[in-house]
DNA sequence: ATCCAGGGCGGGT
DNA sequence: ACCCGCCCTGGA
């Protein structure tokens, strides 16, 4: 992995086509980050780290330290500050940042499906699907239902404060995401009055209890096929079809999970369906149209649609470019395999 | 004031 | 199976 360098407890991603902090953190897959002048500080597992794209002066420093070569100063370099050593990378970050996946190849293949997807893939270039911790994603997306991003972020932050283990850090006070047992032990009062999660408080505690006592076994779910895993997650209170798909896509590595939220409804109707309101049918169409990587295609479509407010009232589409022909099955099968072996 | 924000639940057909 | 009203909360 020559794209990854190590120096002074930091990890550097050099000359990668698909690795932009903004697009990684601001596509809705994770809520636990804060941005300050391009520096994204976040907690992942036991790590408190920051991600940023380096400017030329910063890259010249790395040349001085023999981290990158003079020739590489002209290439993009993304720094993971306080990411740790090569061992931390191998054990954690490599999986977290989905480094096994060839995103350039993936974009190329999905862009071939149709012009709408091609536009979304180009716009979202730089995005990656993070492999986040299963339980954290479950709680986070239960909280996301019928909610807005600011309040989701605030709620998760408070939950970590109220129930998570404190991290030892000079950068400030941060908390690890609590375990199922820790969330199960939270009081409804704290969740409603401090975390402000509203009626989701009961869902969160109950779901954590079911997971903690293995009434719903996350390891077993991980071993199930997609359909069975989706069905099993629906047993958790506050988890419906859309949330279950978010959980499977972002927390369980299921690239065929196709979450249908309001933005996906808008963009799928604008591009392909016209006026379909049934989420189940939209999901079925997405899977048929985009194949095994439908969930990832969905994430690029979602990002593009939300950034442009596509399909919203103040940005209504012209009818003539609203419906495209159905995708052919052989094309769908052809793009199914883009994940290279290690 | 009314609506809505990355839906889910429960009761009704 | 579908459909529909309702739900904490707070900003527009």
CSV table of C-alpha atoms (C1' of nucleotides) in Angstrom, one decimal:
chain,number,residue,atom,x,y,z
A,1,UNK,CA,0.0,0.0,0.0
A,2,UNK,CA,2.4,2.7,-1.3
A,3,UNK,CA,-0.3,5.3,-1.0
A,4,UNK,CA,-0.1,5.3,2.8
A,5,UNK,CA,2.8,6.8,4.7
A,6,UNK,CA,3.6,7.1,8.4
A,7,UNK,CA,5.3,9.7,10.4
A,8,UNK,CA,5.2,11.1,13.9
A,9,UNK,CA,1.9,9.4,14.9
A,10,UNK,CA,0.2,10.7,11.7
A,11,UNK,CA,-0.9,8.8,8.6
A,12,UNK,CA,-0.7,10.3,5.1
A,13,UNK,CA,-2.7,9.2,2.1
A,14,UNK,CA,-0.8,10.2,-1.0
A,15,UNK,CA,-2.1,10.8,-4.5
A,16,UNK,CA,-5.4,8.9,-4.1
A,17,UNK,CA,-8.1,9.7,-6.6
A,18,UNK,CA,-11.0,9.1,-4.2
A,19,UNK,CA,-10.2,10.5,-0.8
A,20,UNK,CA,-11.7,13.9,0.1
A,21,UNK,CA,-12.5,14.7,3.8
A,22,UNK,CA,-15.5,16.9,3.0
A,23,UNK,CA,-17.1,14.3,0.8
A,24,UNK,CA,-16.3,11.5,3.2
A,25,UNK,CA,-17.8,13.2,6.3
A,26,UNK,CA,-20.6,15.3,4.8
A,27,UNK,CA,-22.4,12.7,2.8
A,28,UNK,CA,-24.6,11.7,5.7
A,29,UNK,CA,-23.1,8.3,6.6
A,30,UNK,CA,-21.7,9.5,9.9
A,31,UNK,CA,-22.7,12.2,12.3
A,32,UNK,CA,-19.8,12.2,14.7
A,33,UNK,CA,-17.4,14.8,13.4
A,34,UNK,CA,-16.8,18.5,13.6
A,35,UNK,CA,-15.2,20.7,10.9
A,36,UNK,CA,-13.0,23.7,11.4
A,37,UNK,CA,-11.3,25.3,8.4
A,38,UNK,CA,-11.2,22.0,6.4
A,39,UNK,CA,-10.0,20.0,9.4
A,40,UNK,CA,-12.4,17.2,10.3
A,41,UNK,CA,-12.0,16.0,13.9
A,42,UNK,CA,-13.8,12.8,14.7
A,43,UNK,CA,-13.9,9.8,17.0
A,44,UNK,CA,-13.7,6.3,15.4
A,45,UNK,CA,-13.4,3.3,17.7
A,46,UNK,CA,-10.8,4.1,20.3
A,47,UNK,CA,-9.2,6.9,18.1
A,48,UNK,CA,-9.6,10.6,18.3
A,49,UNK,CA,-8.2,11.8,15.0
A,50,UNK,CA,-8.4,14.6,12.4
A,51,UNK,CA,-8.5,14.5,8.7
A,52,UNK,CA,-7.5,17.3,6.3
A,53,UNK,CA,-6.2,17.8,2.8
A,54,UNK,CA,-2.7,19.4,3.0
A,55,UNK,CA,-1.7,22.6,1.3
A,56,UNK,CA,1.6,23.1,-0.5
A,57,UNK,CA,3.5,24.4,2.5
A,58,UNK,CA,2.4,21.4,4.6
A,59,UNK,CA,3.4,19.1,1.9
A,60,UNK,CA,6.8,20.7,1.7
A,61,UNK,CA,7.3,19.9,5.3
A,62,UNK,CA,6.6,16.3,4.5
A,63,UNK,CA,9.3,16.4,1.8
A,64,UNK,CA,11.7,17.7,4.4
A,65,UNK,CA,10.9,14.7,6.6
A,66,UNK,CA,11.2,12.3,3.7
A,67,UNK,CA,7.5,11.3,4.0
A,68,UNK,CA,6.8,12.2,0.4
A,69,UNK,CA,9.0,12.9,-2.5
A,70,UNK,CA,9.5,16.2,-4.3
A,71,UNK,CA,7.5,14.9,-7.2
A,72,UNK,CA,4.6,14.1,-4.9
A,73,UNK,CA,4.2,17.7,-3.8
A,74,UNK,CA,2.0,18.2,-6.8
A,75,UNK,CA,-0.3,15.3,-5.9
A,76,UNK,CA,-3.1,15.4,-3.3
A,77,UNK,CA,-2.0,14.5,0.2
A,78,UNK,CA,-4.6,13.8,3.0
A,79,UNK,CA,-3.3,13.7,6.5
A,80,UNK,CA,-4.9,11.6,9.3
A,81,UNK,CA,-3.6,13.5,12.3
A,82,UNK,CA,-3.1,11.4,15.4
A,83,UNK,CA,-4.1,8.3,13.5
A,84,UNK,CA,-1.2,6.4,15.0
A,85,UNK,CA,1.4,4.0,13.6
A,86,UNK,CA,1.4,1.5,10.7
A,87,UNK,CA,0.0,-1.0,13.1
A,88,UNK,CA,-3.0,1.2,13.8
A,89,UNK,CA,-3.5,1.6,10.1
A,90,UNK,CA,-3.4,-2.1,9.4
A,91,UNK,CA,-5.6,-3.1,12.4
A,92,UNK,CA,-8.1,-0.3,12.1
A,93,UNK,CA,-7.9,2.5,9.5
A,94,UNK,CA,-7.4,0.3,6.5
A,95,UNK,CA,-10.8,-1.2,7.1
A,96,UNK,CA,-12.5,2.0,8.4
A,97,UNK,CA,-11.6,3.9,5.2
A,98,UNK,CA,-12.7,1.0,3.0
A,99,UNK,CA,-9.2,0.8,1.4
A,100,UNK,CA,-9.8,-2.6,-0.2
A,101,UNK,CA,-12.3,-1.0,-2.6
A,102,UNK,CA,-11.2,0.4,-5.9
A,103,UNK,CA,-13.3,3.5,-6.0
A,104,UNK,CA,-12.0,4.7,-9.4
A,105,UNK,CA,-13.0,1.4,-10.9
A,106,UNK,CA,-16.3,1.6,-9.1
A,107,UNK,CA,-17.1,5.1,-10.3
A,108,UNK,CA,-16.2,4.0,-13.9
A,109,UNK,CA,-18.5,1.0,-13.8
A,110,UNK,CA,-21.5,2.8,-12.2
A,111,UNK,CA,-21.1,5.8,-14.5
A,112,UNK,CA,-21.7,3.4,-17.4
A,113,UNK,CA,-25.2,2.6,-16.2
A,114,UNK,CA,-26.7,5.9,-17.4
A,115,UNK,CA,-26.1,9.6,-17.7
A,116,UNK,CA,-27.8,10.5,-14.4
A,117,UNK,CA,-25.6,8.1,-12.4
A,118,UNK,CA,-22.6,9.3,-14.4
A,119,UNK,CA,-23.2,12.8,-13.2
A,120,UNK,CA,-23.7,11.8,-9.6
A,121,UNK,CA,-20.5,9.6,-9.7
A,122,UNK,CA,-18.4,12.5,-11.0
A,123,UNK,CA,-19.9,15.0,-8.6
A,124,UNK,CA,-19.3,12.6,-5.6
A,125,UNK,CA,-15.7,11.7,-6.6
A,126,UNK,CA,-13.7,11.6,-3.4
A,127,UNK,CA,-16.4,10.0,-1.3
A,128,UNK,CA,-15.8,6.7,0.5
A,129,UNK,CA,-18.2,4.5,2.4
A,130,UNK,CA,-16.7,4.2,5.9
A,131,UNK,CA,-16.9,0.9,7.7
A,132,UNK,CA,-18.2,2.1,11.1
A,133,UNK,CA,-18.9,0.2,14.2
A,134,UNK,CA,-22.2,-1.8,13.9
A,135,UNK,CA,-23.8,-0.8,17.2
A,136,UNK,CA,-22.9,2.9,16.9
A,137,UNK,CA,-24.5,3.0,13.5
A,138,UNK,CA,-27.6,1.3,14.8
A,139,UNK,CA,-28.2,3.9,17.6
A,140,UNK,CA,-27.2,6.8,15.3
A,141,UNK,CA,-29.7,5.9,12.7
A,142,UNK,CA,-32.5,5.1,15.1
A,143,UNK,CA,-31.9,8.7,16.2
A,144,UNK,CA,-32.0,9.9,12.6
A,145,UNK,CA,-35.6,9.0,11.9
A,146,UNK,CA,-37.8,12.0,11.2
A,147,UNK,CA,-35.0,14.3,12.5
A,148,UNK,CA,-32.6,16.8,11.2
A,149,UNK,CA,-28.8,16.5,11.0
A,150,UNK,CA,-28.0,19.2,13.6
A,151,UNK,CA,-30.2,17.5,16.2
A,152,UNK,CA,-28.9,14.1,15.3
A,153,UNK,CA,-25.3,15.2,15.8
A,154,UNK,CA,-26.2,16.9,19.1
A,155,UNK,CA,-28.1,13.8,20.3
A,156,UNK,CA,-25.3,11.4,19.5
A,157,UNK,CA,-22.7,13.7,21.1
A,158,UNK,CA,-24.7,13.9,24.3
A,159,UNK,CA,-25.2,10.2,24.4
A,160,UNK,CA,-21.5,9.6,24.2
A,161,UNK,CA,-21.0,12.1,27.0
A,162,UNK,CA,-23.7,10.6,29.2
A,163,UNK,CA,-22.8,7.0,28.8
A,164,UNK,CA,-19.5,6.5,27.0
A,165,UNK,CA,-16.0,6.1,28.5
A,166,UNK,CA,-13.9,9.2,28.6
A,167,UNK,CA,-10.9,9.3,26.3
A,168,UNK,CA,-7.6,10.6,27.5
A,169,UNK,CA,-6.7,13.4,25.1
A,170,UNK,CA,-4.9,16.7,25.3
A,171,UNK,CA,-7.1,18.0,22.5
A,172,UNK,CA,-10.2,18.3,24.6
A,173,UNK,CA,-12.8,16.1,26.3
A,174,UNK,CA,-14.0,13.3,24.1
A,175,UNK,CA,-15.9,10.1,24.8
A,176,UNK,CA,-15.9,6.7,23.1
A,177,UNK,CA,-19.3,5.6,21.8
A,178,UNK,CA,-20.9,3.6,24.7
A,179,UNK,CA,-21.4,-0.1,24.6
A,180,UNK,CA,-24.8,-1.8,24.3
A,181,UNK,CA,-24.8,-2.4,28.0
A,182,UNK,CA,-24.0,1.3,28.7
A,183,UNK,CA,-26.8,2.6,26.4
A,184,UNK,CA,-29.2,0.0,27.9
A,185,UNK,CA,-28.5,1.5,31.3
A,186,UNK,CA,-29.3,5.1,30.3
A,187,UNK,CA,-32.3,6.9,31.8
A,188,UNK,CA,-35.1,8.1,29.6
A,189,UNK,CA,-34.9,11.4,31.5
A,190,UNK,CA,-31.3,12.0,30.4
A,191,UNK,CA,-32.1,11.0,26.8
A,192,UNK,CA,-35.1,13.3,26.5
A,193,UNK,CA,-34.0,16.2,28.7
A,194,UNK,CA,-30.3,16.3,27.9
A,195,UNK,CA,-29.8,14.5,24.6
A,196,UNK,CA,-33.1,15.8,23.4
A,197,UNK,CA,-33.9,12.7,21.4
A,198,UNK,CA,-37.7,13.0,22.0
A,199,UNK,CA,-39.8,10.0,21.5
A,200,UNK,CA,-36.8,8.0,20.2
A,201,UNK,CA,-35.5,7.7,23.8
A,202,UNK,CA,-37.5,4.6,24.4
A,203,UNK,CA,-36.4,3.1,21.1
A,204,UNK,CA,-32.8,3.7,21.9
A,205,UNK,CA,-32.8,2.1,25.3
A,206,UNK,CA,-35.0,-0.8,24.3
A,207,UNK,CA,-32.9,-1.6,21.2
A,208,UNK,CA,-29.7,-1.4,23.3
A,209,UNK,CA,-31.2,-3.8,25.8
A,210,UNK,CA,-32.1,-6.3,23.1
A,211,UNK,CA,-28.6,-6.1,21.7
A,212,UNK,CA,-26.9,-6.3,25.1
A,213,UNK,CA,-28.8,-9.4,26.1
A,214,UNK,CA,-28.3,-10.9,22.6
A,215,UNK,CA,-32.0,-11.1,22.0
A,216,UNK,CA,-30.8,-9.6,18.7
A,217,UNK,CA,-27.3,-10.9,18.1
A,218,UNK,CA,-25.2,-8.6,16.0
A,219,UNK,CA,-22.6,-11.3,15.3
A,220,UNK,CA,-25.3,-13.6,14.0
A,221,UNK,CA,-26.7,-10.8,11.8
A,222,UNK,CA,-23.2,-10.2,10.3
A,223,UNK,CA,-23.2,-13.8,9.2
A,224,UNK,CA,-26.6,-13.7,7.6
A,225,UNK,CA,-27.4,-12.9,4.0
A,226,UNK,CA,-28.7,-9.4,3.2
A,227,UNK,CA,-32.4,-10.2,3.3
A,228,UNK,CA,-32.2,-12.1,6.6
A,229,UNK,CA,-30.0,-9.5,8.2
A,230,UNK,CA,-32.5,-6.7,7.1
A,231,UNK,CA,-35.4,-8.6,8.5
A,232,UNK,CA,-33.7,-9.3,11.8
A,233,UNK,CA,-32.8,-5.6,12.3
A,234,UNK,CA,-36.5,-4.7,11.9
A,235,UNK,CA,-37.1,-6.4,15.3
A,236,UNK,CA,-35.3,-3.4,16.9
A,237,UNK,CA,-37.7,-0.7,18.0
A,238,UNK,CA,-37.2,2.5,15.9
A,239,UNK,CA,-35.7,0.5,13.1
A,240,UNK,CA,-37.8,0.4,9.9
A,241,UNK,CA,-36.9,-0.5,6.3
A,242,UNK,CA,-34.9,2.7,5.6
A,243,UNK,CA,-33.0,2.8,8.9
A,244,UNK,CA,-32.2,-0.9,8.6
A,245,UNK,CA,-30.7,-0.3,5.2
A,246,UNK,CA,-28.6,2.6,6.5
A,247,UNK,CA,-27.3,0.3,9.3
A,248,UNK,CA,-26.4,-2.4,6.9
A,249,UNK,CA,-24.7,-0.1,4.4
A,250,UNK,CA,-22.7,2.0,6.8
A,251,UNK,CA,-22.2,-0.4,9.7
A,252,UNK,CA,-22.2,-3.9,8.2
A,253,UNK,CA,-20.5,-3.6,4.8
A,254,UNK,CA,-23.7,-4.4,2.8
A,255,UNK,CA,-23.3,-2.7,-0.5
A,256,UNK,CA,-26.7,-3.9,-1.8
A,257,UNK,CA,-28.5,-2.1,1.1
A,258,UNK,CA,-30.5,0.7,-0.6
A,259,UNK,CA,-31.9,3.2,1.9
A,260,UNK,CA,-34.9,5.1,0.5
A,261,UNK,CA,-35.2,8.4,2.3
A,262,UNK,CA,-36.9,11.6,1.2
A,263,UNK,CA,-33.9,12.6,-1.1
A,264,UNK,CA,-33.7,9.3,-2.7
A,265,UNK,CA,-37.5,9.3,-3.4
A,266,UNK,CA,-37.1,12.7,-5.0
A,267,UNK,CA,-34.1,11.8,-7.1
A,268,UNK,CA,-35.4,8.4,-8.2
A,269,UNK,CA,-38.7,9.9,-9.2
A,270,UNK,CA,-37.0,12.8,-11.1
A,271,UNK,CA,-34.6,10.5,-13.0
A,272,UNK,CA,-36.5,7.3,-13.5
A,273,UNK,CA,-39.9,6.8,-12.0
A,274,UNK,CA,-42.0,9.9,-12.3
A,275,UNK,CA,-44.2,9.8,-9.2
A,276,UNK,CA,-43.6,6.7,-7.2
A,277,UNK,CA,-44.3,7.1,-3.5
A,278,UNK,CA,-43.9,3.5,-2.4
A,279,UNK,CA,-40.4,3.2,-0.8
A,280,UNK,CA,-40.4,-0.6,-1.3
A,281,UNK,CA,-41.0,-0.2,-5.0
A,282,UNK,CA,-38.3,2.5,-5.3
A,283,UNK,CA,-35.9,0.2,-3.5
A,284,UNK,CA,-36.7,-2.7,-5.8
A,285,UNK,CA,-36.2,-0.5,-8.9
A,286,UNK,CA,-32.9,0.7,-7.5
A,287,UNK,CA,-31.6,-2.8,-7.0
A,288,UNK,CA,-32.8,-3.9,-10.4
A,289,UNK,CA,-31.3,-0.8,-12.0
A,290,UNK,CA,-28.0,-0.6,-10.2
A,291,UNK,CA,-27.3,-4.2,-9.2
A,292,UNK,CA,-25.1,-5.5,-6.4
A,293,UNK,CA,-23.6,-2.0,-5.7
A,294,UNK,CA,-27.0,-0.3,-5.5
A,295,UNK,CA,-26.3,1.0,-2.0
A,296,UNK,CA,-23.2,2.7,-3.1
A,297,UNK,CA,-24.8,4.1,-6.2
A,298,UNK,CA,-27.6,5.4,-3.9
A,299,UNK,CA,-25.1,7.2,-1.7
A,300,UNK,CA,-23.7,9.1,-4.7
A,301,UNK,CA,-27.2,9.9,-5.9
A,302,UNK,CA,-28.2,11.0,-2.5
A,303,UNK,CA,-25.2,13.3,-2.1
A,304,UNK,CA,-25.6,14.9,-5.5
A,305,UNK,CA,-29.4,15.3,-5.0
A,306,UNK,CA,-29.1,16.8,-1.5
A,307,UNK,CA,-26.3,19.2,-2.4
A,308,UNK,CA,-28.3,20.5,-5.3
A,309,UNK,CA,-31.7,20.2,-3.5
A,310,UNK,CA,-32.8,18.2,-6.6
A,311,UNK,CA,-36.5,17.6,-6.7
A,312,UNK,CA,-37.4,20.0,-3.8
A,313,UNK,CA,-40.1,22.6,-4.2
A,314,UNK,CA,-37.7,25.5,-4.9
A,315,UNK,CA,-35.9,23.4,-7.5
A,316,UNK,CA,-38.5,21.6,-9.6
A,317,UNK,CA,-37.2,19.7,-12.6
A,318,UNK,CA,-38.2,20.1,-16.1
A,319,UNK,CA,-40.5,17.3,-17.2
A,320,UNK,CA,-38.6,16.4,-20.4
A,321,UNK,CA,-35.6,15.1,-18.6
A,322,UNK,CA,-37.4,13.3,-15.8
A,323,UNK,CA,-37.8,9.7,-16.9
A,324,UNK,CA,-35.1,7.4,-18.3
A,325,UNK,CA,-35.5,3.9,-19.8
A,326,UNK,CA,-35.1,0.9,-17.5
A,327,UNK,CA,-31.6,-0.5,-17.0
A,328,UNK,CA,-30.8,-3.8,-18.7
A,329,UNK,CA,-30.1,-6.8,-16.6
A,330,UNK,CA,-26.9,-7.8,-18.3
A,331,UNK,CA,-25.4,-4.4,-17.7
A,332,UNK,CA,-26.3,-4.7,-14.1
A,333,UNK,CA,-24.6,-8.0,-13.7
A,334,UNK,CA,-21.5,-6.7,-15.5
A,335,UNK,CA,-20.9,-4.1,-12.8
A,336,UNK,CA,-21.5,-6.3,-9.9
A,337,UNK,CA,-17.8,-7.1,-9.2
A,338,UNK,CA,-15.5,-4.2,-8.5
A,339,UNK,CA,-14.0,-5.1,-5.2
A,340,UNK,CA,-10.5,-6.4,-5.7
A,341,UNK,CA,-8.9,-8.9,-3.4
A,342,UNK,CA,-6.3,-7.8,-0.9
B,1,DA,C1',-48.5,30.0,12.6
B,2,DT,C1',-47.7,25.9,9.9
B,3,DC,C1',-44.5,23.0,8.0
B,4,DC,C1',-40.8,20.0,7.8
B,5,DA,C1',-36.2,17.6,8.9
B,6,DG,C1',-32.4,11.7,5.8
B,7,DG,C1',-39.2,7.5,9.2
B,8,DG,C1',-41.4,4.4,12.4
B,9,DC,C1',-45.4,3.0,14.8
B,10,DG,C1',-50.0,1.5,15.4
B,11,DG,C1',-54.5,1.3,14.0
B,12,DG,C1',-57.4,1.2,10.2
B,13,DT,C1',-58.9,-0.9,5.7
C,1,DA,C1',-50.2,-5.8,2.1
C,2,DC,C1',-51.1,-0.9,1.8
C,3,DC,C1',-52.7,3.6,3.9
C,4,DC,C1',-52.8,7.3,7.1
C,5,DG,C1',-52.4,10.2,11.2
C,6,DC,C1',-49.4,10.9,14.7
C,7,DC,C1',-45.1,11.7,17.0
C,8,DC,C1',-40.4,15.0,20.3
C,9,DT,C1',-38.1,19.1,18.9
C,10,DG,C1',-36.7,23.5,17.0
C,11,DG,C1',-35.6,26.4,13.1
C,12,DA,C1',-37.4,28.6,8.8
